[in-house]
């Protein structure tokens, strides 16, 4: 039910209206609400959203990740393919795989509407496939065929996780406004409010309708921070100012500095930095100052909060007695007390490429113009876990997924490293120039290239090329996934979607932004919020 409505309120009303399931569903829904509330209390990210809405978002985004037949308890899709070989004319695994793919697409159509699928309906929807015959679709016909498992089972299973997800339809524009210049930054979203930075101006829009709520001129053009029903930005003398998120009315200034927009909001606490070199924590609602933490230099990037720790990257080049080779350091500060957990000089001149992962903190180090090193730091103590050098210039922060991290190089290579050891798992070429971060989803690594203008899917485990498609312009923006579709925008002005498994083009939509000057757009609940190079802001439902 959550998948077919577009708001938490409509979901609750639909649950109440469904008399046949009311008794069963209400008990489970209340239990899920309690689980979500417990998760938020334990530190799960919630982005200022209420528990009922978080529950709806969770249910709304759930999708099938694996298709199984007759309640078979197997660990991957290869077993299902083996079972389907019996209903193909040749019994060939490739035909069975094609049938599996078609079944998975049909599931994405049936499931959201709660369709009752009979053998007659299934026969009709599968008719015309060259790799299928219909002797019988009974359980007896689909008995497990005993075929040896191949060594590639784990690889195939990892690669095809996206098969069962629903394929989105054509995108629909919810609203478009022309209140932004061509240099407007990508929107932020909180409490159903979209906030856009356009030069010295901030303006807010209703996320559902696009109606303008307020606008305000500021002293600086830094990105604001949203949280606790307010927008925070720097005022005179870099003092943190706050305005109500919905009305734009001024709130009392906060007794902390806010410099260069380097701030973060997490679980009711605002973390800010000052030009003098200090990290501050404050409750913005009560205005209670929690703690300051002197640091060894000004921040060079916004802090990142992860599991009770605030990670910051600071510039130490002006620190007395600092070695000439040390320009930046990574610091880990306890989010509750402000105590320093660890500090590690990382020698990162002019670099801001770093990523907080589940296994470690990954930092890209510039050794020479065309030689980089990635260092993995232990999250608990900052000790170096491993280092890996590249004869290449890494162009985006590392992307961690599963037991690996993925990087792209300026020369066109894609790298997969073991997250625990730093060992090279594979290296493949995707072109002669790559600048955008890769997407890792459903066992695939998706990379957009500038020269040539192609988007390419690699197997995340082996690096095998799965498919590659040309674009009319350079892919300078990172790809993203919606259901089983891979979406990416090229500089010729189109946002294009391809089926993750086959690379088949699904649709294209006229939309262009510049990731270098505007950043990457925001995607929330299947809606893309984007500021374009044409001076417009869009909300586009992606199917």
Short mmCIF file of C-alpha atoms in Angstrom, two decimals:
data_model
loop_
_atom_site.label_atom_id
_atom_site.label_comp_id
_atom_site.label_asym_id
_atom_site.label_seq_id
_atom_site.Cartn_x
_atom_site.Cartn_y
_atom_site.Cartn_z
CA UNK A 1 0.00 0.00 0.00
CA UNK A 2 2.83 2.41 0.81
CA UNK A 3 4.24 2.00 -2.71
CA UNK A 4 1.10 3.27 -4.45
CA UNK A 5 0.54 6.48 -2.46
CA UNK A 6 2.62 9.64 -2.48
CA UNK A 7 2.47 10.82 1.13
CA UNK A 8 2.51 9.41 4.68
CA UNK A 9 -0.95 10.86 5.32
CA UNK A 10 -2.42 9.13 2.27
CA UNK A 11 -0.78 5.88 3.38
CA UNK A 12 -2.38 5.99 6.83
CA UNK A 13 -5.76 6.79 5.31
CA UNK A 14 -5.43 3.86 2.91
CA UNK A 15 -4.60 1.51 5.76
CA UNK A 16 -7.70 2.67 7.62
CA UNK A 17 -9.86 2.24 4.51
CA UNK A 18 -8.76 -1.35 3.83
CA UNK A 19 -11.26 -3.10 6.09
CA UNK A 20 -10.13 -6.60 5.15
CA UNK A 21 -6.58 -6.02 6.36
CA UNK A 22 -7.10 -3.41 9.05
CA UNK A 23 -6.72 -5.75 12.01
CA UNK A 24 -3.62 -7.49 10.65
CA UNK A 25 -1.92 -4.39 9.32
CA UNK A 26 -2.47 -2.02 12.24
CA UNK A 27 -0.69 -4.27 14.70
CA UNK A 28 2.29 -4.71 12.40
CA UNK A 29 2.33 -1.03 11.49
CA UNK A 30 2.39 0.02 15.13
CA UNK A 31 5.21 -2.42 15.75
CA UNK A 32 7.15 -1.00 12.79
CA UNK A 33 6.57 2.55 14.09
CA UNK A 34 8.09 1.51 17.40
CA UNK A 35 11.09 -0.08 15.68
CA UNK A 36 11.69 3.07 13.62
CA UNK A 37 11.43 5.28 16.71
CA UNK A 38 13.90 3.02 18.54
CA UNK A 39 16.32 3.19 15.60
CA UNK A 40 16.18 7.00 15.56
CA UNK A 41 16.74 7.13 19.30
CA UNK A 42 19.75 4.85 18.86
CA UNK A 43 21.27 7.23 16.32
CA UNK A 44 19.84 6.32 12.91
CA UNK A 45 19.75 9.33 10.52
CA UNK A 46 16.31 10.94 10.35
CA UNK A 47 16.80 14.34 8.66
CA UNK A 48 14.22 16.08 10.86
CA UNK A 49 11.43 13.70 9.76
CA UNK A 50 8.71 12.35 12.08
CA UNK A 51 8.41 8.65 12.91
CA UNK A 52 5.18 8.07 10.89
CA UNK A 53 6.76 9.63 7.81
CA UNK A 54 9.99 7.65 8.28
CA UNK A 55 7.91 4.47 8.47
CA UNK A 56 6.12 5.38 5.25
CA UNK A 57 9.38 6.26 3.51
CA UNK A 58 10.84 2.90 4.53
CA UNK A 59 7.82 0.98 3.23
CA UNK A 60 7.56 3.18 0.13
CA UNK A 61 11.15 2.46 -0.88
CA UNK A 62 11.14 -1.27 -0.20
CA UNK A 63 11.55 -3.24 -3.38
CA UNK A 64 12.20 -6.80 -4.44
CA UNK A 65 15.92 -7.53 -4.58
CA UNK A 66 15.69 -11.21 -5.43
CA UNK A 67 13.12 -13.38 -7.20
CA UNK A 68 12.54 -16.83 -5.67
CA UNK A 69 10.14 -19.58 -6.75
CA UNK A 70 7.90 -21.79 -4.54
CA UNK A 71 9.39 -20.42 -1.33
CA UNK A 72 12.75 -21.97 -2.14
CA UNK A 73 15.33 -21.10 0.48
CA UNK A 74 18.34 -20.45 -1.71
CA UNK A 75 20.92 -17.73 -1.39
CA UNK A 76 21.05 -16.32 -4.90
CA UNK A 77 19.34 -16.07 -8.28
CA UNK A 78 21.46 -18.82 -9.83
CA UNK A 79 19.27 -21.42 -8.16
CA UNK A 80 16.17 -19.83 -9.70
CA UNK A 81 17.81 -19.85 -13.13
CA UNK A 82 18.63 -23.54 -12.72
CA UNK A 83 14.95 -24.25 -11.94
CA UNK A 84 13.77 -22.26 -14.96
CA UNK A 85 15.93 -24.26 -17.37
CA UNK A 86 13.23 -26.93 -17.31
CA UNK A 87 10.67 -24.68 -19.03
CA UNK A 88 12.99 -23.48 -21.79
CA UNK A 89 13.14 -25.41 -25.09
CA UNK A 90 16.90 -25.87 -24.99
CA UNK A 91 17.49 -26.05 -21.25
CA UNK A 92 20.31 -23.59 -21.85
CA UNK A 93 21.29 -21.39 -18.83
CA UNK A 94 21.33 -18.23 -21.00
CA UNK A 95 17.69 -18.83 -22.04
CA UNK A 96 16.73 -19.47 -18.41
CA UNK A 97 18.52 -16.24 -17.42
CA UNK A 98 16.53 -14.32 -20.04
CA UNK A 99 13.29 -15.79 -18.68
CA UNK A 100 14.31 -14.84 -15.17
CA UNK A 101 14.92 -11.26 -16.29
CA UNK A 102 11.46 -11.05 -17.87
CA UNK A 103 9.83 -12.51 -14.74
CA UNK A 104 11.67 -10.00 -12.58
CA UNK A 105 10.39 -7.09 -14.71
CA UNK A 106 6.85 -8.45 -14.43
CA UNK A 107 7.18 -8.68 -10.65
CA UNK A 108 8.06 -4.99 -10.61
CA UNK A 109 4.75 -4.36 -12.41
CA UNK A 110 2.60 -6.74 -10.37
CA UNK A 111 3.87 -6.01 -6.85
CA UNK A 112 3.11 -2.26 -6.40
CA UNK A 113 -0.58 -2.78 -7.29
CA UNK A 114 -0.96 -5.99 -5.29
CA UNK A 115 -2.05 -7.87 -8.42
CA UNK A 116 -3.35 -11.45 -8.22
CA UNK A 117 -1.37 -13.35 -10.85
CA UNK A 118 -2.99 -16.45 -12.29
CA UNK A 119 -1.33 -18.97 -14.65
CA UNK A 120 -3.44 -17.51 -17.48
CA UNK A 121 -2.18 -13.97 -16.82
CA UNK A 122 1.40 -15.20 -16.58
CA UNK A 123 1.11 -17.16 -19.83
CA UNK A 124 -0.26 -14.08 -21.59
CA UNK A 125 2.45 -11.77 -20.29
CA UNK A 126 5.19 -14.24 -21.17
CA UNK A 127 3.82 -15.16 -24.59
CA UNK A 128 6.06 -14.63 -27.59
CA UNK A 129 9.35 -15.22 -25.78
CA UNK A 130 11.64 -17.39 -27.95
CA UNK A 131 13.21 -19.09 -24.95
CA UNK A 132 9.99 -20.40 -23.35
CA UNK A 133 7.44 -23.13 -23.89
CA UNK A 134 4.40 -23.96 -21.78
CA UNK A 135 4.08 -27.69 -21.15
CA UNK A 136 2.83 -26.90 -17.66
CA UNK A 137 3.46 -24.22 -15.04
CA UNK A 138 2.65 -26.39 -12.07
CA UNK A 139 4.90 -26.89 -9.10
CA UNK A 140 5.83 -30.34 -10.43
CA UNK A 141 7.12 -28.82 -13.68
CA UNK A 142 9.30 -26.37 -11.78
CA UNK A 143 11.06 -28.99 -9.68
CA UNK A 144 14.68 -28.17 -9.02
CA UNK A 145 16.91 -29.37 -11.81
CA UNK A 146 20.10 -30.73 -10.37
CA UNK A 147 22.89 -28.91 -12.14
CA UNK A 148 26.34 -28.21 -10.71
CA UNK A 149 26.88 -24.76 -9.24
CA UNK A 150 29.46 -22.79 -11.12
CA UNK A 151 32.32 -20.86 -9.60
CA UNK A 152 30.69 -17.69 -10.91
CA UNK A 153 27.52 -18.07 -8.78
CA UNK A 154 28.50 -15.43 -6.24
CA UNK A 155 29.57 -13.05 -9.01
CA UNK A 156 26.35 -13.46 -10.98
CA UNK A 157 24.21 -13.10 -7.87
CA UNK A 158 25.97 -9.91 -6.84
CA UNK A 159 25.69 -8.41 -10.31
CA UNK A 160 21.97 -9.03 -10.79
CA UNK A 161 20.53 -7.77 -7.52
CA UNK A 162 18.72 -5.00 -9.38
CA UNK A 163 16.70 -7.37 -11.55
CA UNK A 164 13.76 -7.62 -9.17
CA UNK A 165 13.35 -3.91 -8.58
CA UNK A 166 10.54 -2.13 -10.35
CA UNK A 167 11.37 -0.37 -13.58
CA UNK A 168 10.29 3.27 -13.32
CA UNK A 169 8.02 4.76 -15.94
CA UNK A 170 8.47 8.05 -17.74
CA UNK A 171 9.49 10.92 -15.42
CA UNK A 172 6.85 13.51 -14.58
CA UNK A 173 7.60 17.14 -13.81
CA UNK A 174 5.84 18.09 -10.56
CA UNK A 175 6.80 21.75 -10.78
CA UNK A 176 9.32 24.17 -12.27
CA UNK A 177 10.15 27.73 -11.22
CA UNK A 178 12.34 30.45 -12.72
CA UNK A 179 13.57 32.21 -9.60
CA UNK A 180 17.18 31.06 -9.83
CA UNK A 181 20.15 32.29 -11.80
CA UNK A 182 22.24 29.95 -13.91
CA UNK A 183 24.72 29.73 -11.00
CA UNK A 184 22.26 28.56 -8.33
CA UNK A 185 23.52 25.68 -6.17
CA UNK A 186 21.65 22.40 -5.91
CA UNK A 187 18.73 22.38 -3.47
CA UNK A 188 18.64 21.17 0.13
CA UNK A 189 15.52 19.56 1.62
CA UNK A 190 14.13 19.38 5.15
CA UNK A 191 10.57 19.28 6.56
CA UNK A 192 8.97 19.40 3.08
CA UNK A 193 10.90 22.60 2.35
CA UNK A 194 13.39 23.07 -0.49
CA UNK A 195 16.11 25.67 0.15
CA UNK A 196 18.25 26.99 -2.71
CA UNK A 197 21.39 29.11 -2.53
CA UNK A 198 21.61 31.57 -5.45
CA UNK A 199 24.59 33.88 -5.02
CA UNK A 200 23.97 35.99 -1.91
CA UNK A 201 20.29 35.01 -1.86
CA UNK A 202 18.58 32.15 -0.13
CA UNK A 203 15.05 31.19 -1.09
CA UNK A 204 12.70 28.49 0.13
CA UNK A 205 10.01 26.57 -1.76
CA UNK A 206 7.30 24.15 -0.76
CA UNK A 207 8.57 20.71 -1.78
CA UNK A 208 5.15 19.53 -2.90
CA UNK A 209 3.95 22.51 -4.92
CA UNK A 210 7.01 24.64 -5.69
CA UNK A 211 5.28 27.67 -4.13
CA UNK A 212 7.73 30.27 -2.94
CA UNK A 213 7.80 30.58 0.86
CA UNK A 214 10.44 33.26 1.46
CA UNK A 215 13.70 34.76 0.22
CA UNK A 216 16.53 36.47 2.06
CA UNK A 217 19.75 38.22 1.11
CA UNK A 218 22.81 37.19 3.12
CA UNK A 219 26.36 38.48 3.54
CA UNK A 220 28.06 35.38 2.16
CA UNK A 221 27.33 32.81 -0.52
CA UNK A 222 28.17 29.73 1.57
CA UNK A 223 25.74 26.82 1.63
CA UNK A 224 23.33 26.87 4.58
CA UNK A 225 22.66 24.01 7.00
CA UNK A 226 19.11 22.78 7.72
CA UNK A 227 17.75 21.19 10.88
CA UNK A 228 15.32 21.55 13.78
CA UNK A 229 12.92 23.59 11.65
CA UNK A 230 15.47 26.26 10.76
CA UNK A 231 18.02 27.38 8.16
CA UNK A 232 21.46 28.33 9.50
CA UNK A 233 23.95 30.59 7.75
CA UNK A 234 26.73 33.07 8.54
CA UNK A 235 25.99 36.68 9.45
CA UNK A 236 28.19 39.63 10.45
CA UNK A 237 31.50 38.57 12.00
CA UNK A 238 30.74 34.98 10.95
CA UNK A 239 28.10 34.60 13.65
CA UNK A 240 25.58 31.81 13.10
CA UNK A 241 22.13 33.18 12.18
CA UNK A 242 18.89 31.20 12.01
CA UNK A 243 15.58 31.72 10.23
CA UNK A 244 12.44 29.60 10.43
CA UNK A 245 12.45 27.02 7.67
CA UNK A 246 8.83 27.53 6.61
CA UNK A 247 8.21 31.22 7.31
CA UNK A 248 11.70 32.72 6.91
CA UNK A 249 11.24 34.70 10.16
CA UNK A 250 14.37 35.50 12.11
CA UNK A 251 15.23 33.48 15.16
CA UNK A 252 17.67 34.57 17.84
CA UNK A 253 21.30 34.38 16.65
CA UNK A 254 23.31 31.47 18.00
CA UNK A 255 26.34 32.09 20.23
CA UNK A 256 28.68 30.18 17.89
CA UNK A 257 30.58 31.11 14.71
CA UNK A 258 29.81 29.66 11.30
CA UNK A 259 32.59 29.99 8.75
CA UNK A 260 32.57 29.07 5.05
CA UNK A 261 29.39 27.04 5.52
CA UNK A 262 31.42 24.30 7.23
CA UNK A 263 28.75 22.94 9.56
CA UNK A 264 26.65 19.81 10.10
CA UNK A 265 23.38 19.01 11.86
CA UNK A 266 22.92 15.62 13.49
CA UNK A 267 20.42 14.33 16.07
CA UNK A 268 19.44 17.76 17.32
CA UNK A 269 22.96 19.18 17.53
CA UNK A 270 24.53 21.78 15.25
CA UNK A 271 28.30 21.49 14.75
CA UNK A 272 30.02 24.60 13.41
CA UNK A 273 33.52 25.94 12.89
CA UNK A 274 35.11 29.35 13.21
CA UNK A 275 37.92 31.00 11.25
CA UNK A 276 40.11 30.90 14.35
CA UNK A 277 40.24 27.11 14.29
CA UNK A 278 37.68 25.60 16.66
CA UNK A 279 34.82 23.12 16.48
CA UNK A 280 31.62 24.06 18.34
CA UNK A 281 28.53 22.05 19.33
CA UNK A 282 25.21 23.69 20.24
CA UNK A 283 21.57 22.75 20.69
CA UNK A 284 20.00 25.28 18.27
CA UNK A 285 16.51 25.02 19.78
CA UNK A 286 17.43 25.79 23.40
CA UNK A 287 20.54 27.73 22.28
CA UNK A 288 22.46 25.74 24.90
CA UNK A 289 26.18 25.74 24.16
CA UNK A 290 27.40 22.14 24.54
CA UNK A 291 31.14 22.34 24.01
CA UNK A 292 33.98 23.95 22.07
CA UNK A 293 36.99 22.04 20.80
CA UNK A 294 40.11 23.93 19.76
CA UNK A 295 41.54 22.37 16.61
CA UNK A 296 44.86 22.78 14.90
CA UNK A 297 43.72 24.99 12.03
CA UNK A 298 40.73 26.07 9.95
CA UNK A 299 38.54 23.41 8.40
CA UNK A 300 38.83 22.74 4.69
CA UNK A 301 35.54 20.83 4.41
CA UNK A 302 32.30 20.46 6.31
CA UNK A 303 32.45 18.02 9.25
CA UNK A 304 30.94 14.55 8.93
CA UNK A 305 29.10 12.94 11.85
CA UNK A 306 29.06 9.14 12.00
CA UNK A 307 28.04 6.93 14.95
CA UNK A 308 28.77 9.48 17.67
CA UNK A 309 32.00 10.80 16.16
CA UNK A 310 32.59 14.11 14.36
CA UNK A 311 35.26 13.80 11.67
CA UNK A 312 36.93 16.99 10.46
CA UNK A 313 39.64 17.79 7.93
CA UNK A 314 41.73 20.80 9.00
CA UNK A 315 44.54 22.78 7.43
CA UNK A 316 47.70 22.82 9.56
CA UNK A 317 50.04 24.70 7.25
CA UNK A 318 50.01 27.73 9.57
CA UNK A 319 50.49 25.68 12.74
CA UNK A 320 53.75 26.57 14.56
CA UNK A 321 56.50 23.97 14.10
CA UNK A 322 54.34 22.02 11.65
CA UNK A 323 56.46 20.04 9.16
CA UNK A 324 56.32 21.49 5.67
CA UNK A 325 55.00 18.20 4.32
CA UNK A 326 51.90 18.31 6.53
CA UNK A 327 49.14 20.53 5.17
CA UNK A 328 45.96 18.79 6.34
CA UNK A 329 45.05 16.52 9.23
CA UNK A 330 42.07 14.31 10.01
CA UNK A 331 40.60 14.68 13.50
CA UNK A 332 37.99 12.51 15.21
CA UNK A 333 36.06 14.23 18.03
CA UNK A 334 33.51 12.66 20.38
CA UNK A 335 30.14 14.13 19.37
CA UNK A 336 28.78 14.16 22.93
CA UNK A 337 31.74 15.43 24.95
CA UNK A 338 33.97 17.20 22.42
CA UNK A 339 36.97 15.13 23.50
CA UNK A 340 39.58 14.39 20.85
CA UNK A 341 39.61 10.68 20.05
CA UNK A 342 42.47 10.81 17.60
CA UNK A 343 44.36 13.04 15.22
CA UNK A 344 46.41 11.96 12.24
CA UNK A 345 48.51 14.16 9.94
CA UNK A 346 47.68 13.06 6.44
CA UNK A 347 49.77 15.30 4.14
CA UNK A 348 46.96 16.38 1.82
CA UNK A 349 48.06 19.60 0.13
CA UNK A 350 45.07 21.28 -1.54
CA UNK A 351 43.06 18.05 -1.41
CA UNK A 352 39.54 17.54 -0.06
CA UNK A 353 39.00 13.97 -1.26
CA UNK A 354 38.03 11.87 1.71
CA UNK A 355 35.20 9.58 2.73
CA UNK A 356 33.93 8.15 6.02
CA UNK A 357 33.04 4.52 5.35
CA UNK A 358 31.77 1.63 7.43
CA UNK A 359 35.19 -0.03 7.53
CA UNK A 360 37.48 3.00 7.72
CA UNK A 361 38.09 6.64 6.90
CA UNK A 362 39.54 6.82 3.39
CA UNK A 363 41.81 9.73 2.49
CA UNK A 364 43.27 10.48 -0.95
CA UNK A 365 46.80 11.85 -0.75
CA UNK A 366 48.52 13.84 -3.49
CA UNK A 367 52.09 12.58 -3.78
CA UNK A 368 52.76 14.06 -7.22
CA UNK A 369 50.51 15.61 -9.88
CA UNK A 370 49.94 12.20 -11.48
CA UNK A 371 50.52 9.95 -8.48
CA UNK A 372 48.06 9.50 -5.61
CA UNK A 373 47.84 7.36 -2.51
CA UNK A 374 44.71 6.20 -0.70
CA UNK A 375 45.09 5.67 3.04
CA UNK A 376 42.55 3.79 5.18
CA UNK A 377 42.38 4.95 8.80
CA UNK A 378 40.90 2.91 11.63
CA UNK A 379 37.64 4.54 12.72
CA UNK A 380 38.33 3.92 16.42
CA UNK A 381 41.92 5.10 16.82
CA UNK A 382 43.01 6.69 13.53
CA UNK A 383 45.80 4.19 12.95
CA UNK A 384 46.73 3.44 9.36
CA UNK A 385 45.11 0.18 8.26
CA UNK A 386 46.58 0.13 4.76
CA UNK A 387 47.88 2.33 1.94
CA UNK A 388 47.62 1.92 -1.82
CA UNK A 389 49.46 4.01 -4.41
CA UNK A 390 48.22 4.82 -7.93
CA UNK A 391 50.11 6.06 -10.95
CA UNK A 392 47.00 8.13 -11.63
CA UNK A 393 45.13 11.18 -10.32
CA UNK A 394 42.03 10.12 -8.39
CA UNK A 395 39.19 12.48 -9.33
CA UNK A 396 36.47 11.70 -6.76
CA UNK A 397 36.17 10.51 -3.15
CA UNK A 398 36.31 6.73 -2.67
CA UNK A 399 32.96 4.92 -2.76
CA UNK A 400 32.60 2.06 -0.26
CA UNK A 401 30.21 -0.81 -0.95
CA UNK A 402 30.22 -4.25 0.60
CA UNK A 403 33.80 -5.31 1.13
CA UNK A 404 35.37 -3.02 -1.45
CA UNK A 405 36.03 0.61 -2.27
CA UNK A 406 35.83 1.98 -5.81
CA UNK A 407 37.69 4.92 -7.31
CA UNK A 408 38.09 6.52 -10.72
CA UNK A 409 41.19 8.09 -12.19
CA UNK A 410 41.54 11.10 -14.44
CA UNK A 411 43.18 8.93 -17.10
CA UNK A 412 40.01 6.84 -17.44
CA UNK A 413 40.64 3.85 -15.17
CA UNK A 414 38.25 2.35 -12.65
CA UNK A 415 39.75 0.70 -9.56
CA UNK A 416 38.33 -1.74 -7.01
CA UNK A 417 40.28 -2.23 -3.76
CA UNK A 418 39.65 -4.67 -0.95
CA UNK A 419 38.29 -2.54 1.91
CA UNK A 420 40.11 -4.58 4.57
CA UNK A 421 43.54 -4.96 2.97
CA UNK A 422 43.77 -2.30 0.26
CA UNK A 423 44.71 -4.96 -2.28
CA UNK A 424 43.77 -4.34 -5.90
CA UNK A 425 40.75 -6.48 -6.82
CA UNK A 426 40.56 -5.27 -10.40
CA UNK A 427 41.32 -2.35 -12.71
CA UNK A 428 39.49 -1.60 -15.94
CA UNK A 429 39.38 1.24 -18.47
CA UNK A 430 36.20 3.22 -19.05
CA UNK A 431 37.61 5.84 -21.43
CA UNK A 432 40.31 8.46 -21.53
CA UNK A 433 38.84 10.89 -18.97
CA UNK A 434 36.55 10.48 -15.93
CA UNK A 435 35.70 13.20 -13.43
CA UNK A 436 32.45 12.04 -11.75
CA UNK A 437 32.24 9.58 -8.85
CA UNK A 438 31.06 6.07 -9.75
CA UNK A 439 27.75 4.59 -8.65
CA UNK A 440 27.80 1.18 -6.96
CA UNK A 441 24.41 -0.52 -6.91
CA UNK A 442 23.02 -4.00 -7.36
CA UNK A 443 26.44 -5.58 -7.83
CA UNK A 444 27.32 -3.14 -10.61
CA UNK A 445 29.79 -0.26 -10.80
CA UNK A 446 28.43 2.44 -13.12
CA UNK A 447 30.88 4.98 -14.54
CA UNK A 448 30.17 7.97 -16.76
CA UNK A 449 32.98 9.17 -19.01
CA UNK A 450 33.85 12.46 -20.71
CA UNK A 451 36.12 11.14 -23.42
CA UNK A 452 34.55 9.21 -25.00
CA UNK A 453 31.03 10.14 -23.91
CA UNK A 454 29.89 6.76 -22.63
CA UNK A 455 28.29 5.26 -19.55
CA UNK A 456 29.61 1.82 -18.65
CA UNK A 457 28.52 -0.89 -16.21
CA UNK A 458 31.11 -3.23 -14.68
CA UNK A 459 30.62 -6.28 -12.47
CA UNK A 460 31.48 -5.08 -8.97
CA UNK A 461 33.27 -8.34 -8.06
CA UNK A 462 35.23 -9.18 -11.21
CA UNK A 463 35.37 -5.91 -13.18
CA UNK A 464 33.84 -7.60 -16.23
CA UNK A 465 32.19 -5.10 -18.55
CA UNK A 466 28.42 -5.77 -18.57
CA UNK A 467 27.29 -3.05 -20.96
CA UNK A 468 28.34 0.32 -22.33
CA UNK A 469 26.17 3.00 -23.95
CA UNK A 470 27.07 6.24 -25.76
CA UNK A 471 25.79 9.68 -24.78
CA UNK A 472 25.30 12.81 -26.85
CA UNK A 473 27.44 14.77 -24.40
CA UNK A 474 30.07 14.24 -21.70
CA UNK A 475 28.98 12.56 -18.46
CA UNK A 476 30.33 14.94 -15.81
CA UNK A 477 27.67 14.21 -13.18
CA UNK A 478 27.57 11.09 -11.01
CA UNK A 479 25.01 8.44 -12.03
CA UNK A 480 22.23 7.44 -9.61
CA UNK A 481 19.76 4.56 -9.34
CA UNK A 482 15.96 4.60 -9.28
CA UNK A 483 14.54 1.10 -8.93
CA UNK A 484 16.22 -0.98 -11.60
CA UNK A 485 17.05 2.08 -13.70
CA UNK A 486 20.43 3.77 -13.89
CA UNK A 487 20.11 7.51 -14.50
CA UNK A 488 22.78 9.97 -15.61
CA UNK A 489 22.83 13.44 -17.16
CA UNK A 490 25.16 14.47 -19.97
CA UNK A 491 26.24 17.95 -20.98
CA UNK A 492 24.12 17.97 -24.13
CA UNK A 493 21.12 18.52 -21.85
CA UNK A 494 19.41 15.17 -21.28
CA UNK A 495 18.83 13.09 -18.17
CA UNK A 496 18.78 9.50 -19.48
CA UNK A 497 17.71 6.22 -17.84
CA UNK A 498 18.92 2.72 -18.76
CA UNK A 499 17.86 -0.66 -17.45
CA UNK A 500 20.55 -1.75 -15.00
CA UNK A 501 20.70 -5.33 -16.24
CA UNK A 502 20.66 -4.84 -20.00
CA UNK A 503 21.66 -1.23 -20.62
CA UNK A 504 18.46 -0.76 -22.63
CA UNK A 505 17.47 2.92 -22.74
CA UNK A 506 14.20 3.50 -20.88
CA UNK A 507 13.64 7.23 -21.28
CA UNK A 508 15.29 10.63 -21.48
CA UNK A 509 14.26 13.97 -20.00
CA UNK A 510 15.38 17.49 -20.90
CA UNK A 511 17.38 18.58 -17.84
CA UNK A 512 20.91 19.94 -17.49
CA UNK A 513 23.04 21.08 -14.59
CA UNK A 514 26.75 21.72 -14.06
CA UNK A 515 28.08 19.51 -11.22
CA UNK A 516 31.35 21.44 -11.05
CA UNK A 517 29.73 24.78 -10.19
CA UNK A 518 26.30 23.73 -8.91
CA UNK A 519 26.91 20.37 -7.26
CA UNK A 520 24.86 17.20 -7.58
CA UNK A 521 21.03 17.35 -7.42
CA UNK A 522 18.99 15.95 -4.55
CA UNK A 523 16.87 12.79 -4.81
CA UNK A 524 14.27 12.11 -2.12
CA UNK A 525 11.44 9.56 -2.26
CA UNK A 526 11.88 9.12 -5.99
CA UNK A 527 11.73 12.86 -6.69
CA UNK A 528 14.69 14.71 -8.22
CA UNK A 529 15.17 18.32 -7.08
CA UNK A 530 17.58 20.10 -9.39
CA UNK A 531 18.79 23.63 -10.19
CA UNK A 532 19.69 23.86 -13.87
CA UNK A 533 22.05 25.89 -16.00
CA UNK A 534 18.97 27.53 -17.55
CA UNK A 535 18.11 29.33 -14.30
CA UNK A 536 15.26 27.02 -13.26
CA UNK A 537 14.60 24.74 -10.33
CA UNK A 538 12.69 21.51 -10.98
CA UNK A 539 10.98 18.78 -9.01
CA UNK A 540 10.74 15.67 -11.21
CA UNK A 541 9.07 12.41 -10.15
CA UNK A 542 11.26 9.68 -11.59
CA UNK A 543 8.57 7.04 -12.04
#
